Short mmCIF file of C-alpha atoms in Angstrom, two decimals:
data_model
loop_
_atom_site.label_atom_id
_atom_site.label_comp_id
_atom_site.label_asym_id
_atom_site.label_seq_id
_atom_site.Cartn_x
_atom_site.Cartn_y
_atom_site.Cartn_z
CA MET A 15 -50.62 74.46 20.98
CA THR A 16 -53.24 72.46 19.07
CA ILE A 17 -52.14 69.23 17.36
CA ARG A 18 -53.58 69.24 13.84
CA VAL A 19 -54.40 65.69 12.69
CA LEU A 20 -55.21 64.32 9.24
CA LEU A 21 -57.09 61.00 9.13
CA ALA A 22 -56.32 58.56 6.33
CA ASP A 23 -58.50 55.44 6.30
CA ASP A 24 -60.89 53.98 3.73
CA GLN A 25 -63.44 53.00 6.39
CA ALA A 26 -65.87 55.87 7.01
CA LEU A 27 -67.01 54.50 10.38
CA LEU A 28 -63.46 54.38 11.71
CA ARG A 29 -62.73 57.90 10.49
CA ALA A 30 -65.89 59.16 12.19
CA THR A 31 -64.93 57.41 15.42
CA PHE A 32 -61.40 58.81 15.36
CA ARG A 33 -62.70 62.30 14.56
CA ILE A 34 -65.09 62.32 17.52
CA LEU A 35 -62.35 61.03 19.83
CA ILE A 36 -59.67 63.46 18.66
CA ASP A 37 -61.94 66.49 18.46
CA SER A 38 -63.05 65.83 22.04
CA GLU A 39 -59.52 66.70 23.21
CA ALA A 40 -58.86 70.36 23.97
CA ASP A 41 -55.42 70.30 22.33
CA MET A 42 -56.24 68.28 19.19
CA THR A 43 -58.30 68.82 16.08
CA VAL A 44 -58.97 66.89 12.87
CA ILE A 45 -58.24 69.12 9.89
CA GLY A 46 -59.16 66.68 7.12
CA GLU A 47 -60.01 63.12 6.09
CA ALA A 48 -58.55 61.04 3.26
CA THR A 49 -60.00 57.83 1.87
CA ASP A 50 -56.82 56.59 0.19
CA GLY A 51 -53.09 57.27 0.03
CA ARG A 52 -53.21 59.64 -2.92
CA GLU A 53 -55.71 61.87 -1.19
CA ALA A 54 -53.68 61.67 2.04
CA VAL A 55 -50.59 63.05 0.29
CA GLU A 56 -52.59 65.80 -1.44
CA LEU A 57 -54.31 66.91 1.77
CA THR A 58 -51.02 66.79 3.68
CA ARG A 59 -49.43 69.13 1.15
CA THR A 60 -52.46 71.43 1.31
CA HIS A 61 -53.05 71.58 5.07
CA LEU A 62 -49.59 70.75 6.51
CA PRO A 63 -50.91 68.76 9.50
CA ASP A 64 -48.73 68.02 12.50
CA LEU A 65 -49.61 64.33 12.27
CA VAL A 66 -51.18 61.93 9.78
CA LEU A 67 -53.01 58.97 11.30
CA MET A 68 -52.43 56.51 8.46
CA ASP A 69 -54.02 53.17 7.65
CA ILE A 70 -51.77 50.94 5.55
CA ARG A 71 -54.26 48.92 3.54
CA MET A 72 -56.33 51.25 1.40
CA PRO A 73 -57.50 50.91 -2.20
CA GLY A 74 -55.45 52.53 -4.95
CA THR A 75 -52.43 54.22 -3.42
CA ASP A 76 -51.92 52.49 -0.08
CA GLY A 77 -50.67 53.93 3.18
CA LEU A 78 -47.14 52.67 2.60
CA ALA A 79 -46.71 54.62 -0.64
CA ALA A 80 -48.36 57.66 0.94
CA THR A 81 -46.04 57.50 3.95
CA ALA A 82 -42.99 57.30 1.71
CA ALA A 83 -44.17 60.30 -0.34
CA ILE A 84 -44.90 62.41 2.73
CA CYS A 85 -41.67 61.57 4.53
CA ALA A 86 -39.55 62.16 1.42
CA ASP A 87 -40.96 65.65 0.80
CA PRO A 88 -38.70 68.31 2.39
CA GLU A 89 -41.64 70.70 2.62
CA LEU A 90 -43.43 68.19 4.86
CA SER A 91 -40.53 67.59 7.25
CA ALA A 92 -42.58 68.85 10.20
CA THR A 93 -45.40 66.33 9.56
CA ARG A 94 -45.25 63.03 11.42
CA VAL A 95 -46.93 59.80 10.33
CA LEU A 96 -48.45 57.40 12.86
CA ILE A 97 -49.45 54.06 11.37
CA LEU A 98 -52.61 52.29 12.51
CA THR A 99 -52.83 48.67 11.46
CA THR A 100 -54.78 45.53 12.21
CA PHE A 101 -51.60 43.45 12.01
CA GLU A 102 -48.80 44.81 14.20
CA THR A 103 -46.24 42.32 12.85
CA ASP A 104 -47.03 42.95 9.21
CA GLU A 105 -43.97 43.45 6.98
CA TYR A 106 -45.67 46.53 5.57
CA VAL A 107 -45.30 48.18 8.98
CA ALA A 108 -41.55 47.62 8.78
CA GLN A 109 -41.49 49.16 5.32
CA ALA A 110 -43.42 52.16 6.62
CA LEU A 111 -40.87 52.64 9.40
CA ARG A 112 -38.06 52.43 6.86
CA ALA A 113 -39.87 55.07 4.81
CA GLY A 114 -39.96 57.44 7.77
CA ALA A 115 -43.12 56.72 9.77
CA SER A 116 -42.69 57.69 13.41
CA GLY A 117 -44.37 54.61 14.80
CA PHE A 118 -47.36 52.32 14.75
CA LEU A 119 -50.22 51.07 16.87
CA GLY A 120 -52.75 48.30 16.44
CA LYS A 121 -56.31 49.34 15.65
CA ASP A 122 -57.46 47.55 18.79
CA VAL A 123 -55.79 50.08 21.09
CA THR A 124 -57.79 51.88 23.74
CA ALA A 125 -58.82 55.50 23.26
CA GLU A 126 -56.37 56.56 25.96
CA THR A 127 -53.47 54.77 24.25
CA LEU A 128 -54.30 56.28 20.88
CA LEU A 129 -54.49 59.82 22.24
CA ALA A 130 -51.26 59.32 24.18
CA GLY A 131 -49.64 58.00 20.99
CA ILE A 132 -50.68 61.08 19.05
CA HIS A 133 -49.15 63.29 21.74
CA THR A 134 -45.94 61.25 21.72
CA VAL A 135 -45.43 61.32 17.96
CA ALA A 136 -46.51 64.96 17.57
CA ALA A 137 -43.86 65.87 20.15
CA GLY A 138 -41.18 64.38 17.90
CA ASP A 139 -40.69 61.04 19.64
CA SER A 140 -41.26 57.61 18.16
CA LEU A 141 -43.95 55.15 19.10
CA LEU A 142 -43.17 51.50 18.53
CA SER A 143 -45.85 49.17 19.82
CA PRO A 144 -44.31 47.06 22.62
CA ASN A 145 -46.25 43.98 21.50
CA ALA A 146 -44.29 43.56 18.29
CA THR A 147 -41.37 45.96 18.14
CA ARG A 148 -38.57 43.54 18.96
CA THR A 149 -39.79 40.84 16.59
CA LEU A 150 -40.50 43.40 13.89
CA ILE A 151 -36.99 44.83 14.06
CA THR A 152 -35.19 41.50 14.13
CA ARG A 153 -37.30 40.03 11.33
CA PHE A 154 -37.55 42.93 8.90
CA LEU A 155 -35.52 46.00 9.80
CA SER A 156 -32.04 44.72 10.54
CA THR A 157 -31.50 43.55 6.95
CA PRO A 158 -32.37 46.42 4.63
CA ALA A 159 -33.97 45.88 1.27
CA PRO A 160 -31.95 47.10 -1.75
CA GLY A 161 -31.79 50.88 -1.75
CA THR A 162 -33.11 51.26 1.80
CA GLN A 163 -29.84 51.28 3.76
CA LEU A 164 -30.20 54.22 6.15
CA ALA A 165 -26.83 54.09 7.87
CA THR A 166 -23.50 52.34 7.32
CA PRO A 167 -21.00 51.32 10.01
CA GLU A 168 -18.74 54.14 8.79
CA ALA A 169 -21.44 56.71 9.51
CA LEU A 170 -21.26 55.87 13.20
CA GLY A 171 -17.79 57.40 13.29
CA ALA A 172 -19.44 60.80 13.58
CA LEU A 173 -20.94 59.86 16.95
CA THR A 174 -19.30 60.17 20.34
CA THR A 175 -18.94 57.10 22.53
CA ARG A 176 -21.81 58.28 24.72
CA GLU A 177 -24.06 58.95 21.72
CA ARG A 178 -23.44 55.42 20.42
CA GLU A 179 -24.18 54.03 23.86
CA VAL A 180 -27.46 55.92 24.14
CA MET A 181 -28.40 54.96 20.58
CA SER A 182 -27.79 51.28 21.41
CA LEU A 183 -30.00 51.42 24.49
CA ALA A 184 -32.73 53.23 22.57
CA ALA A 185 -32.59 50.49 19.95
CA GLU A 186 -33.22 47.95 22.71
CA GLY A 187 -36.54 49.66 23.32
CA ARG A 188 -35.59 51.56 26.47
CA SER A 189 -37.21 54.87 27.28
CA ASN A 190 -35.24 58.02 28.09
CA ASP A 191 -35.95 57.51 31.79
CA GLN A 192 -34.69 53.91 31.67
CA ILE A 193 -31.55 54.93 29.80
CA ALA A 194 -30.94 57.76 32.27
CA GLU A 195 -31.24 55.36 35.19
CA LYS A 196 -28.77 52.93 33.64
CA LEU A 197 -26.19 55.58 32.75
CA TYR A 198 -26.67 57.68 35.92
CA VAL A 199 -27.53 60.83 33.99
CA SER A 200 -30.68 62.94 33.66
CA PRO A 201 -33.44 62.17 31.12
CA LEU A 202 -32.75 65.60 29.60
CA THR A 203 -29.14 64.58 28.98
CA VAL A 204 -30.31 61.38 27.31
CA ARG A 205 -32.71 63.34 25.12
CA THR A 206 -29.87 65.65 24.11
CA HIS A 207 -27.66 62.71 23.10
CA VAL A 208 -30.52 61.16 21.12
CA HIS A 209 -31.17 64.37 19.21
CA ARG A 210 -27.46 64.89 18.50
CA ALA A 211 -27.20 61.36 17.12
CA MET A 212 -30.30 61.94 14.99
CA THR A 213 -28.84 65.18 13.63
CA LYS A 214 -25.46 63.66 12.80
CA LEU A 215 -26.97 60.62 11.07
CA GLY A 216 -29.81 62.49 9.38
CA ALA A 217 -32.50 60.46 11.15
CA ARG A 218 -36.01 61.84 10.82
CA ASP A 219 -36.93 60.76 14.33
CA ARG A 220 -36.19 58.22 17.05
CA ALA A 221 -37.86 55.38 15.13
CA GLN A 222 -35.49 55.87 12.21
CA LEU A 223 -32.55 56.08 14.61
CA VAL A 224 -33.50 52.64 15.94
CA VAL A 225 -33.55 51.24 12.40
CA MET A 226 -30.11 52.77 11.78
CA ALA A 227 -28.73 51.15 14.93
CA TYR A 228 -29.58 47.71 13.59
CA GLN A 229 -28.72 48.32 9.95
CA SER A 230 -25.29 49.76 10.81
CA GLY A 231 -24.42 46.83 13.07
CA LEU A 232 -24.30 48.93 16.23
CA VAL A 233 -26.86 46.55 17.70
CA GLN A 234 -27.02 42.93 16.65
CA ALA A 235 -30.44 41.53 15.82
CA ALA A 236 -31.43 38.29 17.50
CA PRO A 237 -32.36 35.36 15.23
CA PRO A 238 -35.99 35.71 14.10
CA GLN A 239 -38.43 33.76 16.24
CA PRO A 240 -41.43 31.99 14.72
CA PHE A 241 -44.77 33.65 15.34
#
C-alpha cells in the first residue's frame, strides 16, 4: 500500500526537499503541493491524501485553520495531518492538536525520523515529539479554550476500568509496548483497549485521546514549568 502525501508549506525549497525524500521511498508518493492553508484544504478535498504534511505558519490561511477544516470534514476522516514546525513548544501546535492533527515534529528532524513519522501517522497512530510533548500538554492542552472541550468527566463513564487505565498510561506518553509491559498483557491487547476508548469517546486518533485524558481530569497536569 502506497502512502499518498500532500505537502503544505510556503517555502518552495522545503517542499522540493520533502518531495525528493518522500518519493525516494517505495511505499510513499507526493500527490500534490500547497503553498498556503486554503490551497491545502482544496487539494485535500480533491485528491484525498492519506496524510498532509502541514506547516503552521503560512501566508493567508495558515496551517492551523487548514488543519481544523480538514479534520472537521467528515469526508476527509481518513486523512491524517502531521504538523511540521520550527517551534515545537508553540501554542499553535497545541491548537492544531485540539483541532485534530495527529502529531507534530520539528523541522530539524532527520530524514529517517520524518519518514518514520509519516509511517506512524498514516497507520493511524499519533506522533507527539518527545522533546516537548509533556510541557505542551501541561501548558496548553489540559485547560481547554472556550468551545474546545473534547471530553467531560462524565464521558469517561462509558469506559471500562482497563480502558481508563490504558488511556491514562497513553496520556503519560507511554508506547503500547511500555503499557503492555506494565500491565502484563500483549501490545495487541493494549492497542485494542486504545481503539475501544477512542471509539467510545469519539476521538479521531491517539493524540486526541491524550488531550481528552487531560481535559476530562483522568490525568492531572503538572504545574507548567518555565521554558
